[in-house]
Amino acid sequence: MSRPPAAVRHRRPSGDIVADGRVLLDRCFYGCHSSVSFRRGSDHVAPGGGLQERSLDRLPDGDDHRGGGTMIYLDHAATAHPRHPGVADAMRDALELAGNAGRGSHGGARAAGAIVASCRERISHLLGVTDPQRISLFPSSTLALSTIIADLCSGTDDDAVMWIGALEHNAVWRPAVRALGEDRVRLLPVDEGGQVDLARLEQLDPGAGIAVVLQHASNVTGLIQPIEEVGA
């Protein structure tokens, strides 16, 4: 099967944000990339009606990672900004800890292992998992997806298929196609707003499917998918 058409994979929002004649916000649906930057002291206008014209508060030089200027951050579904102060404190403590989890028996290694064990227990409680050892920790979502998809596809029947959302990231598409081939990776249709078609989902044969892979919240559109209904 072919990848989603270009019109689905890449398009601008209806109201580009402009200032001083520049397009400032550009979103690529399939590439899952978005960026925002503003010139210092400029106003912004959203012709599509999304944001209203107003003066921007100025940030200290360097806060927009471009050597100065003013920024409005609109990518919270990808990563939060600013982060809670506790996040930076925890990361700093880990960097200063002289030990690696599972790599020794000295005090620093045991302390690092205790942090990982506590993390697993808290995640288990959050997700309702009875055994914390069933929680796997990865350095990135991309690696986690590649590992999980490869495991799900291993040893499956030759006619088994995997269903993925039509706007999923390449981190889902590529490992699925690599493991199964394009003919066994099926796209779930979405409506104009990007929400998965639940009526079509109910028509799928559960006996022929390996899994349905669907992002909960899109870092491109901000859409939250009805995960409970999908999993019912």
mmCIF file with all atom_site columns, C-alpha atoms in Angstrom:
data_model
loop_
_atom_site.group_PDB
_atom_site.id
_atom_site.type_symbol
_atom_site.label_atom_id
_atom_site.label_alt_id
_atom_site.label_comp_id
_atom_site.label_asym_id
_atom_site.label_entity_id
_atom_site.label_seq_id
_atom_site.pdbx_PDB_ins_code
_atom_site.Cartn_x
_atom_site.Cartn_y
_atom_site.Cartn_z
_atom_site.occupancy
_atom_site.B_iso_or_equiv
_atom_site.pdbx_formal_charge
_atom_site.auth_seq_id
_atom_site.auth_comp_id
_atom_site.auth_asym_id
_atom_site.auth_atom_id
_atom_site.pdbx_PDB_model_num
ATOM 1   C CA . MET A 1 1   ? 0.000   0.000   0.000  1.00 0.00 ? 1   MET A CA 1
ATOM 2   C CA . SER A 1 2   ? 1.112   3.586   -0.499 1.00 0.00 ? 2   SER A CA 1
ATOM 3   C CA . ARG A 1 3   ? 1.807   6.198   2.134  1.00 0.00 ? 3   ARG A CA 1
ATOM 4   C CA . PRO A 1 4   ? -0.809  8.869   2.875  1.00 0.00 ? 4   PRO A CA 1
ATOM 5   C CA . PRO A 1 5   ? -1.198  11.433  0.082  1.00 0.00 ? 5   PRO A CA 1
ATOM 6   C CA . ALA A 1 6   ? 0.913   14.555  0.219  1.00 0.00 ? 6   ALA A CA 1
ATOM 7   C CA . ALA A 1 7   ? -2.156  16.648  1.005  1.00 0.00 ? 7   ALA A CA 1
ATOM 8   C CA . VAL A 1 8   ? -2.562  14.727  4.235  1.00 0.00 ? 8   VAL A CA 1
ATOM 9   C CA . ARG A 1 9   ? 1.114   14.475  5.079  1.00 0.00 ? 9   ARG A CA 1
ATOM 10  C CA . HIS A 1 10  ? 1.970   18.163  4.756  1.00 0.00 ? 10  HIS A CA 1
ATOM 11  C CA . ARG A 1 11  ? -0.222  21.220  4.931  1.00 0.00 ? 11  ARG A CA 1
ATOM 12  C CA . ARG A 1 12  ? -0.316  24.581  6.657  1.00 0.00 ? 12  ARG A CA 1
ATOM 13  C CA . PRO A 1 13  ? -2.935  25.520  9.245  1.00 0.00 ? 13  PRO A CA 1
ATOM 14  C CA . SER A 1 14  ? -5.792  27.676  7.988  1.00 0.00 ? 14  SER A CA 1
ATOM 15  C CA . GLY A 1 15  ? -4.445  30.796  9.679  1.00 0.00 ? 15  GLY A CA 1
ATOM 16  C CA . ASP A 1 16  ? -0.683  31.258  9.444  1.00 0.00 ? 16  ASP A CA 1
ATOM 17  C CA . ILE A 1 17  ? 0.714   33.554  12.097 1.00 0.00 ? 17  ILE A CA 1
ATOM 18  C CA . VAL A 1 18  ? 2.592   36.439  10.524 1.00 0.00 ? 18  VAL A CA 1
ATOM 19  C CA . ALA A 1 19  ? 4.558   39.409  11.832 1.00 0.00 ? 19  ALA A CA 1
ATOM 20  C CA . ASP A 1 20  ? 6.480   41.977  9.822  1.00 0.00 ? 20  ASP A CA 1
ATOM 21  C CA . GLY A 1 21  ? 5.521   40.101  6.670  1.00 0.00 ? 21  GLY A CA 1
ATOM 22  C CA . ARG A 1 22  ? 7.056   36.800  7.840  1.00 0.00 ? 22  ARG A CA 1
ATOM 23  C CA . VAL A 1 23  ? 5.306   33.462  8.249  1.00 0.00 ? 23  VAL A CA 1
ATOM 24  C CA . LEU A 1 24  ? 6.141   32.416  11.789 1.00 0.00 ? 24  LEU A CA 1
ATOM 25  C CA . LEU A 1 25  ? 4.260   29.181  12.345 1.00 0.00 ? 25  LEU A CA 1
ATOM 26  C CA . ASP A 1 26  ? 4.612   26.218  10.019 1.00 0.00 ? 26  ASP A CA 1
ATOM 27  C CA . ARG A 1 27  ? 3.373   22.749  10.835 1.00 0.00 ? 27  ARG A CA 1
ATOM 28  C CA . CYS A 1 28  ? 4.149   19.570  8.920  1.00 0.00 ? 28  CYS A CA 1
ATOM 29  C CA . PHE A 1 29  ? 1.521   16.919  9.681  1.00 0.00 ? 29  PHE A CA 1
ATOM 30  C CA . TYR A 1 30  ? 3.492   13.808  8.759  1.00 0.00 ? 30  TYR A CA 1
ATOM 31  C CA . GLY A 1 31  ? 6.879   15.072  9.865  1.00 0.00 ? 31  GLY A CA 1
ATOM 32  C CA . CYS A 1 32  ? 5.449   16.163  13.237 1.00 0.00 ? 32  CYS A CA 1
ATOM 33  C CA . HIS A 1 33  ? 7.484   19.374  13.300 1.00 0.00 ? 33  HIS A CA 1
ATOM 34  C CA . SER A 1 34  ? 6.407   22.793  14.414 1.00 0.00 ? 34  SER A CA 1
ATOM 35  C CA . SER A 1 35  ? 8.300   25.955  15.201 1.00 0.00 ? 35  SER A CA 1
ATOM 36  C CA . VAL A 1 36  ? 7.414   29.402  16.425 1.00 0.00 ? 36  VAL A CA 1
ATOM 37  C CA . SER A 1 37  ? 9.557   32.536  16.587 1.00 0.00 ? 37  SER A CA 1
ATOM 38  C CA . PHE A 1 38  ? 8.833   36.233  16.821 1.00 0.00 ? 38  PHE A CA 1
ATOM 39  C CA . ARG A 1 39  ? 10.790  39.409  16.331 1.00 0.00 ? 39  ARG A CA 1
ATOM 40  C CA . ARG A 1 40  ? 11.294  41.394  19.487 1.00 0.00 ? 40  ARG A CA 1
ATOM 41  C CA . GLY A 1 41  ? 8.479   43.818  20.213 1.00 0.00 ? 41  GLY A CA 1
ATOM 42  C CA . SER A 1 42  ? 6.330   42.840  17.222 1.00 0.00 ? 42  SER A CA 1
ATOM 43  C CA . ASP A 1 43  ? 2.611   42.090  17.279 1.00 0.00 ? 43  ASP A CA 1
ATOM 44  C CA . HIS A 1 44  ? 1.158   38.937  15.802 1.00 0.00 ? 44  HIS A CA 1
ATOM 45  C CA . VAL A 1 45  ? -1.928  38.423  13.681 1.00 0.00 ? 45  VAL A CA 1
ATOM 46  C CA . ALA A 1 46  ? -3.768  35.190  12.952 1.00 0.00 ? 46  ALA A CA 1
ATOM 47  C CA . PRO A 1 47  ? -5.848  35.770  9.792  1.00 0.00 ? 47  PRO A CA 1
ATOM 48  C CA . GLY A 1 48  ? -7.689  32.500  10.392 1.00 0.00 ? 48  GLY A CA 1
ATOM 49  C CA . GLY A 1 49  ? -9.022  33.728  13.722 1.00 0.00 ? 49  GLY A CA 1
ATOM 50  C CA . GLY A 1 50  ? -6.953  31.476  15.979 1.00 0.00 ? 50  GLY A CA 1
ATOM 51  C CA . LEU A 1 51  ? -4.999  34.132  17.904 1.00 0.00 ? 51  LEU A CA 1
ATOM 52  C CA . GLN A 1 52  ? -5.989  37.746  18.331 1.00 0.00 ? 52  GLN A CA 1
ATOM 53  C CA . GLU A 1 53  ? -3.680  40.687  17.652 1.00 0.00 ? 53  GLU A CA 1
ATOM 54  C CA . ARG A 1 54  ? -1.918  41.892  20.788 1.00 0.00 ? 54  ARG A CA 1
ATOM 55  C CA . SER A 1 55  ? 1.470   43.046  22.010 1.00 0.00 ? 55  SER A CA 1
ATOM 56  C CA . LEU A 1 56  ? 3.841   40.296  23.101 1.00 0.00 ? 56  LEU A CA 1
ATOM 57  C CA . ASP A 1 57  ? 5.571   40.280  26.443 1.00 0.00 ? 57  ASP A CA 1
ATOM 58  C CA . ARG A 1 58  ? 9.312   40.276  25.995 1.00 0.00 ? 58  ARG A CA 1
ATOM 59  C CA . LEU A 1 59  ? 11.500  37.460  27.194 1.00 0.00 ? 59  LEU A CA 1
ATOM 60  C CA . PRO A 1 60  ? 15.130  37.836  28.300 1.00 0.00 ? 60  PRO A CA 1
ATOM 61  C CA . ASP A 1 61  ? 17.724  37.496  25.572 1.00 0.00 ? 61  ASP A CA 1
ATOM 62  C CA . GLY A 1 62  ? 18.346  33.874  24.706 1.00 0.00 ? 62  GLY A CA 1
ATOM 63  C CA . ASP A 1 63  ? 15.014  32.527  25.994 1.00 0.00 ? 63  ASP A CA 1
ATOM 64  C CA . ASP A 1 64  ? 13.885  31.694  22.467 1.00 0.00 ? 64  ASP A CA 1
ATOM 65  C CA . HIS A 1 65  ? 17.126  29.758  21.774 1.00 0.00 ? 65  HIS A CA 1
ATOM 66  C CA . ARG A 1 66  ? 17.854  32.084  18.850 1.00 0.00 ? 66  ARG A CA 1
ATOM 67  C CA . GLY A 1 67  ? 20.006  34.684  20.575 1.00 0.00 ? 67  GLY A CA 1
ATOM 68  C CA . GLY A 1 68  ? 17.174  36.970  21.672 1.00 0.00 ? 68  GLY A CA 1
ATOM 69  C CA . GLY A 1 69  ? 13.644  37.860  20.663 1.00 0.00 ? 69  GLY A CA 1
ATOM 70  C CA . THR A 1 70  ? 10.153  37.011  21.817 1.00 0.00 ? 70  THR A CA 1
ATOM 71  C CA . MET A 1 71  ? 8.508   33.610  21.647 1.00 0.00 ? 71  MET A CA 1
ATOM 72  C CA . ILE A 1 72  ? 5.082   32.091  22.191 1.00 0.00 ? 72  ILE A CA 1
ATOM 73  C CA . TYR A 1 73  ? 5.439   28.357  22.719 1.00 0.00 ? 73  TYR A CA 1
ATOM 74  C CA . LEU A 1 74  ? 2.743   26.247  21.014 1.00 0.00 ? 74  LEU A CA 1
ATOM 75  C CA . ASP A 1 75  ? 4.307   22.784  21.074 1.00 0.00 ? 75  ASP A CA 1
ATOM 76  C CA . HIS A 1 76  ? 3.239   21.502  24.503 1.00 0.00 ? 76  HIS A CA 1
ATOM 77  C CA . ALA A 1 77  ? 1.959   18.189  23.146 1.00 0.00 ? 77  ALA A CA 1
ATOM 78  C CA . ALA A 1 78  ? 5.539   17.465  22.065 1.00 0.00 ? 78  ALA A CA 1
ATOM 79  C CA . THR A 1 79  ? 7.275   18.703  25.214 1.00 0.00 ? 79  THR A CA 1
ATOM 80  C CA . ALA A 1 80  ? 6.241   21.106  27.955 1.00 0.00 ? 80  ALA A CA 1
ATOM 81  C CA . HIS A 1 81  ? 7.793   24.545  28.348 1.00 0.00 ? 81  HIS A CA 1
ATOM 82  C CA . PRO A 1 82  ? 8.570   25.872  30.825 1.00 0.00 ? 82  PRO A CA 1
ATOM 83  C CA . ARG A 1 83  ? 8.971   22.652  32.750 1.00 0.00 ? 83  ARG A CA 1
ATOM 84  C CA . HIS A 1 84  ? 8.109   22.308  36.412 1.00 0.00 ? 84  HIS A CA 1
ATOM 85  C CA . PRO A 1 85  ? 11.129  23.246  38.550 1.00 0.00 ? 85  PRO A CA 1
ATOM 86  C CA . GLY A 1 86  ? 11.153  19.762  40.043 1.00 0.00 ? 86  GLY A CA 1
ATOM 87  C CA . VAL A 1 87  ? 12.073  18.265  36.670 1.00 0.00 ? 87  VAL A CA 1
ATOM 88  C CA . ALA A 1 88  ? 15.311  20.211  36.419 1.00 0.00 ? 88  ALA A CA 1
ATOM 89  C CA . ASP A 1 89  ? 16.131  19.445  40.055 1.00 0.00 ? 89  ASP A CA 1
ATOM 90  C CA . ALA A 1 90  ? 15.650  15.702  39.535 1.00 0.00 ? 90  ALA A CA 1
ATOM 91  C CA . MET A 1 91  ? 17.768  15.708  36.366 1.00 0.00 ? 91  MET A CA 1
ATOM 92  C CA . ARG A 1 92  ? 20.518  17.664  38.103 1.00 0.00 ? 92  ARG A CA 1
ATOM 93  C CA . ASP A 1 93  ? 20.529  15.220  41.028 1.00 0.00 ? 93  ASP A CA 1
ATOM 94  C CA . ALA A 1 94  ? 20.805  12.276  38.618 1.00 0.00 ? 94  ALA A CA 1
ATOM 95  C CA . LEU A 1 95  ? 23.699  13.873  36.744 1.00 0.00 ? 95  LEU A CA 1
ATOM 96  C CA . GLU A 1 96  ? 25.567  14.471  39.986 1.00 0.00 ? 96  GLU A CA 1
ATOM 97  C CA . LEU A 1 97  ? 24.956  10.934  41.254 1.00 0.00 ? 97  LEU A CA 1
ATOM 98  C CA . ALA A 1 98  ? 28.114  8.800   40.996 1.00 0.00 ? 98  ALA A CA 1
ATOM 99  C CA . GLY A 1 99  ? 26.475  5.557   40.016 1.00 0.00 ? 99  GLY A CA 1
ATOM 100 C CA . ASN A 1 100 ? 24.701  3.666   37.232 1.00 0.00 ? 100 ASN A CA 1
ATOM 101 C CA . ALA A 1 101 ? 21.632  1.532   37.894 1.00 0.00 ? 101 ALA A CA 1
ATOM 102 C CA . GLY A 1 102 ? 22.398  -2.175  37.696 1.00 0.00 ? 102 GLY A CA 1
ATOM 103 C CA . ARG A 1 103 ? 26.110  -1.611  37.062 1.00 0.00 ? 103 ARG A CA 1
ATOM 104 C CA . GLY A 1 104 ? 27.615  -2.107  40.497 1.00 0.00 ? 104 GLY A CA 1
ATOM 105 C CA . SER A 1 105 ? 27.051  -2.758  44.192 1.00 0.00 ? 105 SER A CA 1
ATOM 106 C CA . HIS A 1 106 ? 28.536  0.416   45.651 1.00 0.00 ? 106 HIS A CA 1
ATOM 107 C CA . GLY A 1 107 ? 26.390  3.122   47.229 1.00 0.00 ? 107 GLY A CA 1
ATOM 108 C CA . GLY A 1 108 ? 26.031  5.273   44.127 1.00 0.00 ? 108 GLY A CA 1
ATOM 109 C CA . ALA A 1 109 ? 24.923  2.352   41.956 1.00 0.00 ? 109 ALA A CA 1
ATOM 110 C CA . ARG A 1 110 ? 22.402  1.226   44.569 1.00 0.00 ? 110 ARG A CA 1
ATOM 111 C CA . ALA A 1 111 ? 21.054  4.779   44.834 1.00 0.00 ? 111 ALA A CA 1
ATOM 112 C CA . ALA A 1 112 ? 20.630  4.951   41.045 1.00 0.00 ? 112 ALA A CA 1
ATOM 113 C CA . GLY A 1 113 ? 18.892  1.579   41.065 1.00 0.00 ? 113 GLY A CA 1
ATOM 114 C CA . ALA A 1 114 ? 16.525  2.781   43.776 1.00 0.00 ? 114 ALA A CA 1
ATOM 115 C CA . ILE A 1 115 ? 15.549  5.772   41.625 1.00 0.00 ? 115 ILE A CA 1
ATOM 116 C CA . VAL A 1 116 ? 14.734  3.510   38.674 1.00 0.00 ? 116 VAL A CA 1
ATOM 117 C CA . ALA A 1 117 ? 12.769  1.107   40.896 1.00 0.00 ? 117 ALA A CA 1
ATOM 118 C CA . SER A 1 118 ? 10.779  3.981   42.390 1.00 0.00 ? 118 SER A CA 1
ATOM 119 C CA . CYS A 1 119 ? 10.054  5.299   38.900 1.00 0.00 ? 119 CYS A CA 1
ATOM 120 C CA . ARG A 1 120 ? 8.732   1.909   37.782 1.00 0.00 ? 120 ARG A CA 1
ATOM 121 C CA . GLU A 1 121 ? 6.537   1.616   40.873 1.00 0.00 ? 121 GLU A CA 1
ATOM 122 C CA . ARG A 1 122 ? 5.019   5.052   40.350 1.00 0.00 ? 122 ARG A CA 1
ATOM 123 C CA . ILE A 1 123 ? 4.345   4.410   36.670 1.00 0.00 ? 123 ILE A CA 1
ATOM 124 C CA . SER A 1 124 ? 2.788   1.043   37.549 1.00 0.00 ? 124 SER A CA 1
ATOM 125 C CA . HIS A 1 125 ? 0.466   2.728   40.024 1.00 0.00 ? 125 HIS A CA 1
ATOM 126 C CA . LEU A 1 126 ? -0.464  5.379   37.462 1.00 0.00 ? 126 LEU A CA 1
ATOM 127 C CA . LEU A 1 127 ? -1.240  2.813   34.733 1.00 0.00 ? 127 LEU A CA 1
ATOM 128 C CA . GLY A 1 128 ? -2.763  0.138   36.961 1.00 0.00 ? 128 GLY A CA 1
ATOM 129 C CA . VAL A 1 129 ? -0.004  -2.417  36.269 1.00 0.00 ? 129 VAL A CA 1
ATOM 130 C CA . THR A 1 130 ? 0.384   -4.952  39.082 1.00 0.00 ? 130 THR A CA 1
ATOM 131 C CA . ASP A 1 131 ? 4.037   -5.857  38.451 1.00 0.00 ? 131 ASP A CA 1
ATOM 132 C CA . PRO A 1 132 ? 6.450   -2.889  38.212 1.00 0.00 ? 132 PRO A CA 1
ATOM 133 C CA . GLN A 1 133 ? 9.017   -5.130  36.495 1.00 0.00 ? 133 GLN A CA 1
ATOM 134 C CA . ARG A 1 134 ? 6.744   -5.174  33.461 1.00 0.00 ? 134 ARG A CA 1
ATOM 135 C CA . ILE A 1 135 ? 7.429   -1.462  32.965 1.00 0.00 ? 135 ILE A CA 1
ATOM 136 C CA . SER A 1 136 ? 10.215  -0.917  30.427 1.00 0.00 ? 136 SER A CA 1
ATOM 137 C CA . LEU A 1 137 ? 12.049  2.408   30.366 1.00 0.00 ? 137 LEU A CA 1
ATOM 138 C CA . PHE A 1 138 ? 13.504  3.820   27.126 1.00 0.00 ? 138 PHE A CA 1
ATOM 139 C CA . PRO A 1 139 ? 15.553  6.932   26.360 1.00 0.00 ? 139 PRO A CA 1
ATOM 140 C CA . SER A 1 140 ? 13.057  8.034   23.692 1.00 0.00 ? 140 SER A CA 1
ATOM 141 C CA . SER A 1 141 ? 9.591   7.315   22.329 1.00 0.00 ? 141 SER A CA 1
ATOM 142 C CA . THR A 1 142 ? 11.118  6.458   18.940 1.00 0.00 ? 142 THR A CA 1
ATOM 143 C CA . LEU A 1 143 ? 13.214  3.626   20.379 1.00 0.00 ? 143 LEU A CA 1
ATOM 144 C CA . ALA A 1 144 ? 10.294  2.435   22.494 1.00 0.00 ? 144 ALA A CA 1
ATOM 145 C CA . LEU A 1 145 ? 8.006   2.266   19.452 1.00 0.00 ? 145 LEU A CA 1
ATOM 146 C CA . SER A 1 146 ? 10.601  0.441   17.346 1.00 0.00 ? 146 SER A CA 1
ATOM 147 C CA . THR A 1 147 ? 11.155  -2.150  20.074 1.00 0.00 ? 147 THR A CA 1
ATOM 148 C CA . ILE A 1 148 ? 7.476   -2.725  20.838 1.00 0.00 ? 148 ILE A CA 1
ATOM 149 C CA . ILE A 1 149 ? 6.373   -2.893  17.197 1.00 0.00 ? 149 ILE A CA 1
ATOM 150 C CA . ALA A 1 150 ? 9.171   -5.327  16.310 1.00 0.00 ? 150 ALA A CA 1
ATOM 151 C CA . ASP A 1 151 ? 8.152   -7.549  19.228 1.00 0.00 ? 151 ASP A CA 1
ATOM 152 C CA . LEU A 1 152 ? 4.457   -7.427  18.325 1.00 0.00 ? 152 LEU A CA 1
ATOM 153 C CA . CYS A 1 153 ? 5.188   -8.359  14.708 1.00 0.00 ? 153 CYS A CA 1
ATOM 154 C CA . SER A 1 154 ? 7.578   -11.194 15.525 1.00 0.00 ? 154 SER A CA 1
ATOM 155 C CA . GLY A 1 155 ? 6.174   -14.651 14.792 1.00 0.00 ? 155 GLY A CA 1
ATOM 156 C CA . THR A 1 156 ? 2.804   -13.437 13.497 1.00 0.00 ? 156 THR A CA 1
ATOM 157 C CA . ASP A 1 157 ? 0.792   -15.144 10.775 1.00 0.00 ? 157 ASP A CA 1
ATOM 158 C CA . ASP A 1 158 ? 1.603   -14.159 7.205  1.00 0.00 ? 158 ASP A CA 1
ATOM 159 C CA . ASP A 1 159 ? -1.833  -12.573 6.735  1.00 0.00 ? 159 ASP A CA 1
ATOM 160 C CA . ALA A 1 160 ? -1.905  -10.652 10.027 1.00 0.00 ? 160 ALA A CA 1
ATOM 161 C CA . VAL A 1 161 ? -2.031  -6.868  9.685  1.00 0.00 ? 161 VAL A CA 1
ATOM 162 C CA . MET A 1 162 ? -1.294  -3.860  11.876 1.00 0.00 ? 162 MET A CA 1
ATOM 163 C CA . TRP A 1 163 ? -3.593  -0.851  11.886 1.00 0.00 ? 163 TRP A CA 1
ATOM 164 C CA . ILE A 1 164 ? -2.114  2.591   12.475 1.00 0.00 ? 164 ILE A CA 1
ATOM 165 C CA . GLY A 1 165 ? -3.613  6.065   12.443 1.00 0.00 ? 165 GLY A CA 1
ATOM 166 C CA . ALA A 1 166 ? -3.387  7.905   9.139  1.00 0.00 ? 166 ALA A CA 1
ATOM 167 C CA . LEU A 1 167 ? -1.450  10.758  10.778 1.00 0.00 ? 167 LEU A CA 1
ATOM 168 C CA . GLU A 1 168 ? 0.996   8.678   12.798 1.00 0.00 ? 168 GLU A CA 1
ATOM 169 C CA . HIS A 1 169 ? 4.645   9.653   13.081 1.00 0.00 ? 169 HIS A CA 1
ATOM 170 C CA . ASN A 1 170 ? 7.303   7.929   10.978 1.00 0.00 ? 170 ASN A CA 1
ATOM 171 C CA . ALA A 1 171 ? 8.480   6.346   14.241 1.00 0.00 ? 171 ALA A CA 1
ATOM 172 C CA . VAL A 1 172 ? 5.381   4.130   13.912 1.00 0.00 ? 172 VAL A CA 1
ATOM 173 C CA . TRP A 1 173 ? 5.176   3.787   10.131 1.00 0.00 ? 173 TRP A CA 1
ATOM 174 C CA . ARG A 1 174 ? 8.778   2.810   9.417  1.00 0.00 ? 174 ARG A CA 1
ATOM 175 C CA . PRO A 1 175 ? 9.280   -0.030  11.943 1.00 0.00 ? 175 PRO A CA 1
ATOM 176 C CA . ALA A 1 176 ? 5.855   -1.439  11.062 1.00 0.00 ? 176 ALA A CA 1
ATOM 177 C CA . VAL A 1 177 ? 6.637   -1.508  7.336  1.00 0.00 ? 177 VAL A CA 1
ATOM 178 C CA . ARG A 1 178 ? 10.115  -2.876  8.017  1.00 0.00 ? 178 ARG A CA 1
ATOM 179 C CA . ALA A 1 179 ? 8.673   -5.749  10.040 1.00 0.00 ? 179 ALA A CA 1
ATOM 180 C CA . LEU A 1 180 ? 5.583   -6.526  7.968  1.00 0.00 ? 180 LEU A CA 1
ATOM 181 C CA . GLY A 1 181 ? 5.881   -4.896  4.543  1.00 0.00 ? 181 GLY A CA 1
ATOM 182 C CA . GLU A 1 182 ? 3.573   -2.165  3.245  1.00 0.00 ? 182 GLU A CA 1
ATOM 183 C CA . ASP A 1 183 ? 0.801   -4.594  2.285  1.00 0.00 ? 183 ASP A CA 1
ATOM 184 C CA . ARG A 1 184 ? 0.304   -5.609  5.916  1.00 0.00 ? 184 ARG A CA 1
ATOM 185 C CA . VAL A 1 185 ? 0.252   -2.115  7.382  1.00 0.00 ? 185 VAL A CA 1
ATOM 186 C CA . ARG A 1 186 ? -3.203  -0.565  7.119  1.00 0.00 ? 186 ARG A CA 1
ATOM 187 C CA . LEU A 1 187 ? -4.144  3.060   7.735  1.00 0.00 ? 187 LEU A CA 1
ATOM 188 C CA . LEU A 1 188 ? -7.143  4.005   9.845  1.00 0.00 ? 188 LEU A CA 1
ATOM 189 C CA . PRO A 1 189 ? -9.046  6.835   8.166  1.00 0.00 ? 189 PRO A CA 1
ATOM 190 C CA . VAL A 1 190 ? -9.525  10.113  10.008 1.00 0.00 ? 190 VAL A CA 1
ATOM 191 C CA . ASP A 1 191 ? -11.955 12.978  9.606  1.00 0.00 ? 191 ASP A CA 1
ATOM 192 C CA . GLU A 1 192 ? -11.058 16.550  8.627  1.00 0.00 ? 192 GLU A CA 1
ATOM 193 C CA . GLY A 1 193 ? -9.988  17.299  12.186 1.00 0.00 ? 193 GLY A CA 1
ATOM 194 C CA . GLY A 1 194 ? -7.714  14.255  12.354 1.00 0.00 ? 194 GLY A CA 1
ATOM 195 C CA . GLN A 1 195 ? -9.881  12.120  14.667 1.00 0.00 ? 195 GLN A CA 1
ATOM 196 C CA . VAL A 1 196 ? -9.957  8.413   13.942 1.00 0.00 ? 196 VAL A CA 1
ATOM 197 C CA . ASP A 1 197 ? -13.151 7.018   12.387 1.00 0.00 ? 197 ASP A CA 1
ATOM 198 C CA . LEU A 1 198 ? -14.621 4.863   15.189 1.00 0.00 ? 198 LEU A CA 1
ATOM 199 C CA . ALA A 1 199 ? -17.304 3.429   12.901 1.00 0.00 ? 199 ALA A CA 1
ATOM 200 C CA . ARG A 1 200 ? -14.624 2.066   10.572 1.00 0.00 ? 200 ARG A CA 1
ATOM 201 C CA . LEU A 1 201 ? -12.668 0.745   13.533 1.00 0.00 ? 201 LEU A CA 1
ATOM 202 C CA . GLU A 1 202 ? -15.645 -1.305  14.717 1.00 0.00 ? 202 GLU A CA 1
ATOM 203 C CA . GLN A 1 203 ? -15.761 -3.046  11.322 1.00 0.00 ? 203 GLN A CA 1
ATOM 204 C CA . LEU A 1 204 ? -12.237 -4.454  11.614 1.00 0.00 ? 204 LEU A CA 1
ATOM 205 C CA . ASP A 1 205 ? -11.737 -8.173  12.139 1.00 0.00 ? 205 ASP A CA 1
ATOM 206 C CA . PRO A 1 206 ? -9.990  -8.482  15.526 1.00 0.00 ? 206 PRO A CA 1
ATOM 207 C CA . GLY A 1 207 ? -8.764  -11.955 14.627 1.00 0.00 ? 207 GLY A CA 1
ATOM 208 C CA . ALA A 1 208 ? -6.695  -10.631 11.705 1.00 0.00 ? 208 ALA A CA 1
ATOM 209 C CA . GLY A 1 209 ? -5.104  -7.709  13.499 1.00 0.00 ? 209 GLY A CA 1
ATOM 210 C CA . ILE A 1 210 ? -1.817  -7.587  15.373 1.00 0.00 ? 210 ILE A CA 1
ATOM 211 C CA . ALA A 1 211 ? -2.542  -4.259  17.039 1.00 0.00 ? 211 ALA A CA 1
ATOM 212 C CA . VAL A 1 212 ? -4.034  -0.811  16.570 1.00 0.00 ? 212 VAL A CA 1
ATOM 213 C CA . VAL A 1 213 ? -1.331  1.838   17.019 1.00 0.00 ? 213 VAL A CA 1
ATOM 214 C CA . LEU A 1 214 ? -2.679  5.324   17.642 1.00 0.00 ? 214 LEU A CA 1
ATOM 215 C CA . GLN A 1 215 ? -1.176  8.382   19.297 1.00 0.00 ? 215 GLN A CA 1
ATOM 216 C CA . HIS A 1 216 ? -3.185  9.697   22.225 1.00 0.00 ? 216 HIS A CA 1
ATOM 217 C CA . ALA A 1 217 ? -2.459  13.403  21.690 1.00 0.00 ? 217 ALA A CA 1
ATOM 218 C CA . SER A 1 218 ? -1.015  14.964  18.545 1.00 0.00 ? 218 SER A CA 1
ATOM 219 C CA . ASN A 1 219 ? 1.894   17.366  18.911 1.00 0.00 ? 219 ASN A CA 1
ATOM 220 C CA . VAL A 1 220 ? 0.913   18.778  15.498 1.00 0.00 ? 220 VAL A CA 1
ATOM 221 C CA . THR A 1 221 ? -2.803  19.522  15.856 1.00 0.00 ? 221 THR A CA 1
ATOM 222 C CA . GLY A 1 222 ? -3.340  19.195  19.619 1.00 0.00 ? 222 GLY A CA 1
ATOM 223 C CA . LEU A 1 223 ? -6.107  16.658  18.925 1.00 0.00 ? 223 LEU A CA 1
ATOM 224 C CA . ILE A 1 224 ? -6.792  14.112  21.681 1.00 0.00 ? 224 ILE A CA 1
ATOM 225 C CA . GLN A 1 225 ? -7.919  10.766  20.272 1.00 0.00 ? 225 GLN A CA 1
ATOM 226 C CA . PRO A 1 226 ? -10.738 8.796   22.019 1.00 0.00 ? 226 PRO A CA 1
ATOM 227 C CA . ILE A 1 227 ? -8.409  6.103   23.344 1.00 0.00 ? 227 ILE A CA 1
ATOM 228 C CA . GLU A 1 228 ? -10.984 4.556   25.699 1.00 0.00 ? 228 GLU A CA 1
ATOM 229 C CA . GLU A 1 229 ? -13.428 4.022   22.828 1.00 0.00 ? 229 GLU A CA 1
ATOM 230 C CA . VAL A 1 230 ? -10.675 2.668   20.580 1.00 0.00 ? 230 VAL A CA 1
ATOM 231 C CA . GLY A 1 231 ? -9.617  0.154   23.223 1.00 0.00 ? 231 GLY A CA 1
ATOM 232 C CA . ALA A 1 232 ? -13.154 -0.947  24.084 1.00 0.00 ? 232 ALA A CA 1
#
